[in-house]
Coordinates of C-alpha atoms in Angstrom, one line a residue:
M1 CA 80.3 -67.1 13.6
P2 CA 79.7 -65.0 16.2
S3 CA 76.1 -63.0 16.6
P4 CA 76.1 -60.0 15.4
T5 CA 74.6 -59.2 18.5
E6 CA 76.8 -61.1 20.6
G7 CA 78.7 -59.0 23.4
L8 CA 76.9 -56.3 23.1
P9 CA 75.6 -54.9 26.7
H10 CA 72.2 -54.2 27.2
T11 CA 70.9 -52.3 30.2
V12 CA 67.8 -51.3 32.1
S13 CA 67.2 -48.1 32.7
T14 CA 66.9 -46.7 35.4
T15 CA 65.6 -43.5 35.3
D16 CA 62.6 -44.3 33.4
R17 CA 60.2 -46.8 35.5
T18 CA 57.0 -46.9 33.2
A19 CA 59.2 -48.4 30.2
P20 CA 57.9 -52.0 29.9
L21 CA 61.1 -54.3 30.1
R22 CA 61.3 -56.7 27.7
I23 CA 61.4 -60.6 30.3
L24 CA 62.7 -63.3 28.9
I25 CA 61.7 -66.6 31.6
G26 CA 63.6 -69.3 31.1
C27 CA 61.5 -72.9 32.8
D28 CA 62.3 -76.1 32.2
T29 CA 59.1 -77.1 33.5
F30 CA 55.8 -75.2 32.3
L31 CA 52.5 -75.5 31.4
P32 CA 50.2 -77.8 30.7
D33 CA 53.1 -79.5 33.9
V34 CA 51.5 -79.3 37.5
N35 CA 54.3 -78.6 40.3
G36 CA 55.5 -75.6 42.5
A37 CA 57.6 -74.3 39.8
A38 CA 55.6 -74.3 37.1
R39 CA 53.3 -72.6 38.5
F40 CA 55.2 -70.2 39.7
A41 CA 55.8 -69.1 36.5
E42 CA 52.8 -68.7 35.1
R43 CA 52.0 -66.7 37.6
L44 CA 54.5 -64.4 37.3
A45 CA 54.3 -63.9 33.8
A46 CA 50.8 -63.2 34.1
G47 CA 51.3 -61.2 36.5
L48 CA 54.2 -58.6 34.3
V49 CA 52.2 -59.1 31.4
Q50 CA 48.9 -57.6 33.6
R51 CA 51.5 -55.0 34.5
G52 CA 52.5 -53.8 31.1
E53 CA 55.9 -55.4 31.2
T54 CA 56.6 -57.4 27.6
V55 CA 57.0 -60.5 28.3
H56 CA 58.4 -64.0 26.6
V57 CA 58.0 -66.7 28.2
V58 CA 60.7 -70.7 26.6
A59 CA 59.7 -74.3 28.4
P60 CA 59.8 -77.9 26.6
S61 CA 57.4 -78.7 23.9
I62 CA 54.2 -80.3 25.1
R63 CA 53.7 -83.7 23.1
H64 CA 55.3 -83.9 20.1
N65 CA 59.2 -82.4 19.8
L66 CA 58.7 -79.7 17.6
T67 CA 60.3 -76.1 18.4
G68 CA 58.1 -73.8 17.6
T69 CA 56.3 -69.7 18.8
F70 CA 52.6 -70.3 20.2
V71 CA 50.0 -67.9 21.9
E72 CA 48.9 -69.3 25.5
N73 CA 46.5 -68.4 27.7
I74 CA 47.9 -68.4 30.8
E75 CA 45.8 -67.3 34.3
G76 CA 43.6 -65.8 32.2
E77 CA 46.4 -63.2 29.4
Q78 CA 47.8 -64.0 26.6
L79 CA 51.5 -64.9 26.4
T80 CA 54.2 -65.4 23.9
V81 CA 56.3 -68.5 24.4
H82 CA 59.3 -70.4 23.0
R83 CA 58.4 -74.6 23.2
W84 CA 62.1 -75.9 22.6
A85 CA 61.8 -79.6 21.5
S86 CA 61.7 -82.2 23.8
W87 CA 61.3 -86.2 24.7
R88 CA 59.9 -87.6 27.6
W89 CA 61.7 -88.9 31.0
Y90 CA 59.8 -91.6 31.5
P91 CA 60.9 -92.9 34.2
H92 CA 59.1 -89.7 35.2
D93 CA 55.7 -89.7 34.8
W94 CA 56.3 -86.0 33.1
L95 CA 59.3 -84.6 32.7
R96 CA 60.1 -83.5 29.9
F97 CA 63.6 -82.3 28.8
V98 CA 65.6 -80.7 26.2
L99 CA 68.7 -81.7 24.7
P100 CA 71.4 -80.1 26.2
W101 CA 73.2 -80.6 23.2
R102 CA 70.9 -78.5 21.3
A103 CA 69.6 -75.5 24.4
R104 CA 72.9 -73.6 23.3
G105 CA 71.4 -73.2 19.6
Y106 CA 68.2 -72.4 20.4
A107 CA 69.1 -70.1 23.3
R108 CA 71.2 -68.4 20.8
K109 CA 68.7 -67.8 18.3
L110 CA 66.4 -66.9 20.6
L111 CA 68.3 -64.0 22.4
D112 CA 69.4 -62.6 19.5
A113 CA 65.6 -62.3 18.0
V114 CA 64.2 -61.1 21.2
R115 CA 66.9 -59.4 22.7
P116 CA 65.4 -59.4 26.2
D117 CA 66.5 -56.8 28.9
V118 CA 66.9 -59.4 31.4
I119 CA 66.4 -63.0 31.7
H120 CA 64.7 -64.7 34.2
I121 CA 65.9 -68.4 34.5
Q122 CA 63.6 -70.9 36.9
S123 CA 66.0 -73.8 36.8
H124 CA 69.6 -74.0 36.4
I125 CA 69.1 -77.3 34.3
V126 CA 69.2 -77.4 30.2
I127 CA 66.8 -74.3 29.8
G128 CA 68.1 -72.3 32.5
R129 CA 71.4 -73.4 31.7
A130 CA 71.2 -72.4 28.0
L131 CA 70.0 -68.8 28.5
A132 CA 72.0 -68.5 31.4
I133 CA 75.1 -69.1 29.5
E134 CA 74.5 -67.7 26.4
G135 CA 72.4 -64.3 27.5
S136 CA 75.5 -64.0 29.7
K137 CA 77.9 -63.8 26.6
R138 CA 75.6 -61.2 25.7
G139 CA 75.8 -59.0 28.5
I140 CA 72.1 -59.7 29.3
R141 CA 71.1 -59.1 33.2
I142 CA 70.5 -62.4 34.7
V143 CA 68.0 -62.9 37.7
A144 CA 67.5 -66.7 38.9
T145 CA 65.2 -68.5 41.3
N146 CA 66.1 -72.1 42.6
H147 CA 63.5 -74.7 42.5
V148 CA 65.3 -77.6 42.6
M149 CA 67.3 -79.2 45.2
P150 CA 69.6 -82.5 43.3
E151 CA 67.3 -84.9 45.6
N152 CA 64.3 -83.9 44.8
V153 CA 64.8 -86.2 41.6
L154 CA 67.0 -89.0 43.1
D155 CA 64.2 -91.9 42.4
F156 CA 64.4 -90.6 39.0
T157 CA 67.5 -90.8 38.1
L158 CA 67.7 -95.2 38.2
L159 CA 71.2 -95.1 39.8
P160 CA 71.8 -97.7 42.5
E161 CA 72.0 -96.6 46.2
R162 CA 75.7 -96.3 46.1
A163 CA 75.8 -93.8 42.9
K164 CA 73.5 -91.4 44.6
Q165 CA 74.9 -89.2 46.5
A166 CA 78.0 -88.8 44.1
F167 CA 74.7 -87.5 41.6
V168 CA 74.6 -85.0 44.9
R169 CA 77.2 -83.4 45.0
W170 CA 77.4 -83.7 41.6
G171 CA 74.4 -81.3 41.2
W172 CA 75.2 -78.8 44.0
R173 CA 78.2 -78.3 42.1
D174 CA 76.3 -78.1 38.6
A175 CA 74.2 -75.7 40.6
D176 CA 76.8 -73.4 41.8
R177 CA 78.0 -72.9 38.1
V178 CA 75.0 -71.3 36.3
L179 CA 74.1 -69.9 39.0
K180 CA 77.3 -67.5 39.4
L181 CA 76.4 -66.1 35.9
A182 CA 73.7 -64.5 37.9
S183 CA 73.6 -60.9 38.9
A184 CA 70.8 -62.2 41.7
V185 CA 69.1 -65.3 43.2
T186 CA 65.9 -65.6 44.4
T187 CA 64.1 -69.2 46.0
P188 CA 60.9 -69.7 48.2
T189 CA 61.6 -68.5 51.6
Q190 CA 64.6 -68.3 53.8
R191 CA 65.3 -71.6 54.3
A192 CA 65.5 -73.3 51.1
A193 CA 68.0 -69.5 50.9
D194 CA 70.3 -71.0 53.8
F195 CA 70.1 -74.6 52.1
L196 CA 71.6 -73.0 49.6
E197 CA 74.2 -70.9 50.5
R198 CA 75.5 -74.0 52.3
N199 CA 74.9 -76.0 49.1
T200 CA 76.6 -73.8 47.2
H201 CA 79.6 -70.6 47.2
R202 CA 76.3 -69.3 46.7
R203 CA 76.4 -65.7 48.9
N204 CA 73.4 -63.5 49.1
V205 CA 70.8 -65.4 48.5
R206 CA 67.4 -63.9 48.7
P207 CA 64.2 -65.1 49.6
V208 CA 60.8 -64.5 47.3
S209 CA 57.7 -65.6 48.3
C210 CA 56.4 -67.5 45.0
G211 CA 53.4 -65.5 46.4
L212 CA 48.8 -66.0 45.1
R213 CA 46.3 -64.1 44.4
A214 CA 44.2 -64.7 48.2
S215 CA 41.1 -63.3 46.5
N216 CA 40.5 -66.4 44.0
Y217 CA 40.1 -68.6 46.5
T218 CA 37.3 -69.1 49.7
A219 CA 37.0 -69.6 52.6
D220 CA 34.4 -71.1 54.3
L221 CA 33.6 -70.2 58.0
T222 CA 30.3 -72.0 58.9
D223 CA 30.0 -75.1 61.1
R224 CA 31.6 -78.3 59.0
S225 CA 29.6 -81.2 59.1
E226 CA 31.4 -83.5 57.8
N227 CA 35.6 -84.4 58.5
K228 CA 37.1 -83.9 55.0
L229 CA 40.6 -84.0 55.6
V230 CA 42.4 -82.7 51.6
F231 CA 45.8 -82.8 50.3
V232 CA 46.9 -81.0 46.8
G233 CA 50.3 -81.9 44.6
R234 CA 51.5 -84.2 42.9
V235 CA 51.1 -87.8 43.6
T236 CA 54.8 -88.7 44.0
L237 CA 57.6 -90.2 46.2
E238 CA 58.7 -87.4 47.7
K239 CA 55.3 -86.4 49.0
E240 CA 54.8 -88.8 51.4
I241 CA 51.7 -90.0 51.2
D242 CA 51.9 -92.6 52.1
V243 CA 51.9 -91.3 55.4
I244 CA 48.6 -89.8 55.7
L245 CA 46.7 -92.7 54.4
R246 CA 48.4 -94.9 57.3
A247 CA 47.3 -91.8 59.8
L248 CA 44.1 -92.1 58.6
T249 CA 43.8 -96.0 59.8
R250 CA 44.5 -94.3 63.7
L251 CA 41.7 -91.9 63.8
D252 CA 38.5 -92.2 66.3
P253 CA 36.1 -94.4 63.5
E254 CA 33.8 -92.3 65.1
L255 CA 35.3 -89.5 63.5
N256 CA 33.9 -90.5 60.4
A257 CA 37.1 -88.6 58.2
T258 CA 37.6 -88.9 54.9
F259 CA 41.0 -87.6 53.0
K260 CA 40.3 -86.6 49.6
I261 CA 43.8 -86.5 47.1
V262 CA 43.5 -83.7 44.4
G263 CA 46.3 -84.0 41.7
D264 CA 48.3 -87.3 39.7
G265 CA 51.0 -89.0 39.6
D266 CA 53.7 -91.9 39.2
Q267 CA 52.6 -93.7 42.7
R268 CA 48.5 -92.9 42.5
K269 CA 48.1 -96.7 41.8
Q270 CA 51.0 -97.8 44.7
L271 CA 48.2 -96.1 47.1
E272 CA 44.9 -97.1 45.6
K273 CA 46.9 -100.1 46.3
L274 CA 48.1 -99.1 49.8
A275 CA 44.7 -97.5 50.1
N276 CA 42.5 -101.1 49.7
E277 CA 45.4 -102.9 52.1
L278 CA 44.7 -100.9 55.4
G279 CA 40.9 -100.6 54.8
V280 CA 40.1 -97.4 54.4
S281 CA 40.0 -97.2 50.2
S282 CA 36.0 -96.4 50.8
R283 CA 37.0 -93.2 52.7
V284 CA 40.1 -92.4 49.7
T285 CA 39.7 -90.3 47.2
F286 CA 41.3 -90.0 44.3
T287 CA 40.9 -87.0 41.9
G288 CA 43.0 -86.7 40.0
R289 CA 44.4 -83.8 37.5
V290 CA 41.4 -81.1 38.2
S291 CA 40.5 -78.0 37.0
D292 CA 41.1 -74.5 38.7
E293 CA 38.2 -74.4 39.5
E294 CA 37.4 -78.1 41.2
L295 CA 40.3 -77.6 43.4
R296 CA 39.6 -74.1 44.9
A297 CA 36.2 -76.0 45.7
S298 CA 38.1 -78.9 47.4
L299 CA 40.1 -77.0 49.7
T300 CA 36.4 -74.2 50.1
E301 CA 35.2 -78.0 51.4
A302 CA 37.5 -79.2 53.6
S303 CA 38.6 -79.2 57.2
I304 CA 42.1 -79.5 57.1
F305 CA 44.8 -79.6 54.9
V306 CA 47.1 -82.1 54.7
I307 CA 50.6 -82.5 53.9
A308 CA 53.4 -84.9 54.6
S309 CA 56.6 -84.2 52.2
V310 CA 59.9 -83.5 53.3
A311 CA 61.2 -81.8 50.4
E312 CA 59.2 -78.5 49.8
L313 CA 60.9 -75.2 49.2
Q314 CA 57.4 -73.3 50.0
S315 CA 54.6 -75.3 49.4
I316 CA 52.0 -73.2 46.8
A317 CA 49.8 -75.8 47.9
T318 CA 50.2 -75.0 51.0
M319 CA 49.5 -71.1 51.2
E320 CA 46.3 -72.0 48.1
A321 CA 44.7 -74.6 51.6
M322 CA 45.5 -71.5 53.6
A323 CA 43.8 -68.6 51.4
S324 CA 40.8 -70.9 51.8
G325 CA 41.4 -70.5 55.5
L326 CA 41.8 -73.8 56.3
P327 CA 44.2 -75.5 59.1
V328 CA 46.7 -76.8 57.9
V329 CA 49.0 -80.3 59.5
A330 CA 52.3 -80.6 57.7
A331 CA 55.9 -82.3 59.0
D332 CA 58.5 -79.8 60.8
A333 CA 60.7 -80.1 57.1
M334 CA 61.9 -77.8 54.7
A335 CA 60.2 -74.6 54.1
L336 CA 57.3 -75.8 56.0
P337 CA 57.1 -74.3 59.3
H338 CA 57.7 -71.3 57.6
L339 CA 53.9 -71.6 56.3
V340 CA 52.4 -73.9 59.7
H341 CA 53.1 -71.9 63.5
D342 CA 52.4 -74.6 65.1
G343 CA 49.9 -74.3 67.9
E344 CA 48.4 -71.3 65.4
N345 CA 47.3 -71.8 61.9
G346 CA 47.3 -75.8 62.7
F347 CA 50.7 -78.7 63.6
L348 CA 53.4 -80.0 62.6
F349 CA 54.2 -83.1 63.1
Q350 CA 57.6 -85.2 62.8
P351 CA 58.3 -85.9 59.7
G352 CA 57.2 -90.0 59.1
N353 CA 55.7 -90.4 62.2
D354 CA 51.9 -91.6 61.2
R355 CA 51.1 -91.8 65.0
E356 CA 52.0 -88.1 66.0
L357 CA 49.4 -86.8 62.6
A358 CA 47.0 -88.9 64.0
E359 CA 46.8 -87.1 67.1
R360 CA 47.1 -83.8 64.9
I361 CA 44.3 -84.8 63.0
E362 CA 41.9 -85.6 65.7
K363 CA 43.4 -82.6 67.7
I364 CA 41.7 -80.4 65.1
L365 CA 38.9 -82.4 64.6
R366 CA 37.7 -82.6 68.0
M367 CA 38.8 -78.4 68.8
P368 CA 35.8 -76.5 69.7
R369 CA 34.2 -74.4 67.4
D370 CA 35.9 -71.0 68.7
E371 CA 39.3 -72.3 68.7
Y372 CA 38.5 -74.3 64.5
L373 CA 37.8 -70.5 63.5
R374 CA 40.8 -69.1 65.7
M375 CA 42.7 -71.2 63.4
Q376 CA 41.2 -70.6 60.2
H377 CA 41.7 -66.7 60.5
A378 CA 44.7 -67.2 61.7
S379 CA 45.4 -69.3 58.2
L380 CA 43.9 -66.5 56.3
D381 CA 45.6 -63.7 57.9
T382 CA 49.8 -65.5 58.2
V383 CA 48.7 -66.0 54.2
K384 CA 48.4 -61.9 53.4
V385 CA 53.0 -62.1 53.4
H386 CA 52.7 -63.4 50.8
D387 CA 50.7 -61.8 48.2
I388 CA 51.8 -62.1 44.5
D389 CA 51.7 -57.9 44.3
R390 CA 54.7 -58.5 46.3
T391 CA 56.3 -60.7 44.9
L392 CA 56.0 -59.2 41.3
D393 CA 56.9 -55.3 43.2
T394 CA 60.8 -57.4 44.5
F395 CA 60.9 -59.0 40.8
E396 CA 60.7 -55.7 39.0
A397 CA 63.5 -54.1 41.1
L398 CA 65.2 -56.7 40.4
Y399 CA 65.1 -56.9 36.9
R400 CA 66.1 -52.8 37.0
D401 CA 69.0 -53.3 39.3
E402 CA 66.7 -51.1 42.0
P403 CA 66.0 -51.2 45.9
I404 CA 63.7 -53.8 46.8
P405 CA 60.5 -52.5 48.3
G406 CA 59.2 -52.0 51.6

């Protein structure tokens, strides 16, 4: 039996900019998950609440396979979070998913109860798909942000090598079917937008930075007495942290460089074993999961942020490092060159090339003080365009179908 509200158009006022919007944000990954998509959704939701909008978030359940509505503290704001029953995908260290054949029913009930003006999905997988399909039936405006590449999940599919390319082709076709329901499609960077357009029929994909509040981070512009490398992020295969460990062995021992890995993931034990085999375990620290305060402190005290990942659609962690005044050495892959301008706020290196990575790191560590300070200021200047308020302005305009400011 159809819903009594099904098919009724939902319109957003474009004449009264003071009227708050009722926004439903659909996330297949959210707190307590630690990854770029989850962090973006948290900051987006909290920022919209601070601006007076009414925000509801849909996310997988945390521990128990129970569906419920909770008030959760996200980025210092009280948010209404609807948790749908989910199950752990055990090949992955944290991924939980809602059963697809249940998601549509959950979506129908929630949309009838919340009646949002706009739905903003963060992926096309399960929750985003269900909300987009059921929302489009009701005439609700859909905005979609793509954080997912099918290539990124290959390591967790358990598929044989011969089947992986077929999975990628199916994944992009599947994304296209969901994203075509959206009135606006965004990605974090222009390179990610180009990548999405090459692999789907979507056009006019808009790059919108995930954004961050730079004032939350502290830059240390004083002389450094120690050479500290740091990486922040999930400890997974696509991050290629092993390349950084191998580069560490190539650095001049007189530099006495240390390396801190802030984060956790399924590759931690293998990387700890590799560090021991390479003879650098005494110079490598695995912190595991830490608080936001500890994360920011680790960035402030570091000398260089190093990232070897080849699958970043933006990299919030790199932006956090830049807001902390760090030079960055990054793989010349995907979106990282949008953040790291070679020779200005850091250096790029050929992905997987630990020798070249070591050369770039050593070049920064041996820089005269004035050159190093110039790179620090370049990072601080470059990250300004990623201010969260610009991101919020853009999405509020997209929600209302208004011209994008600036």
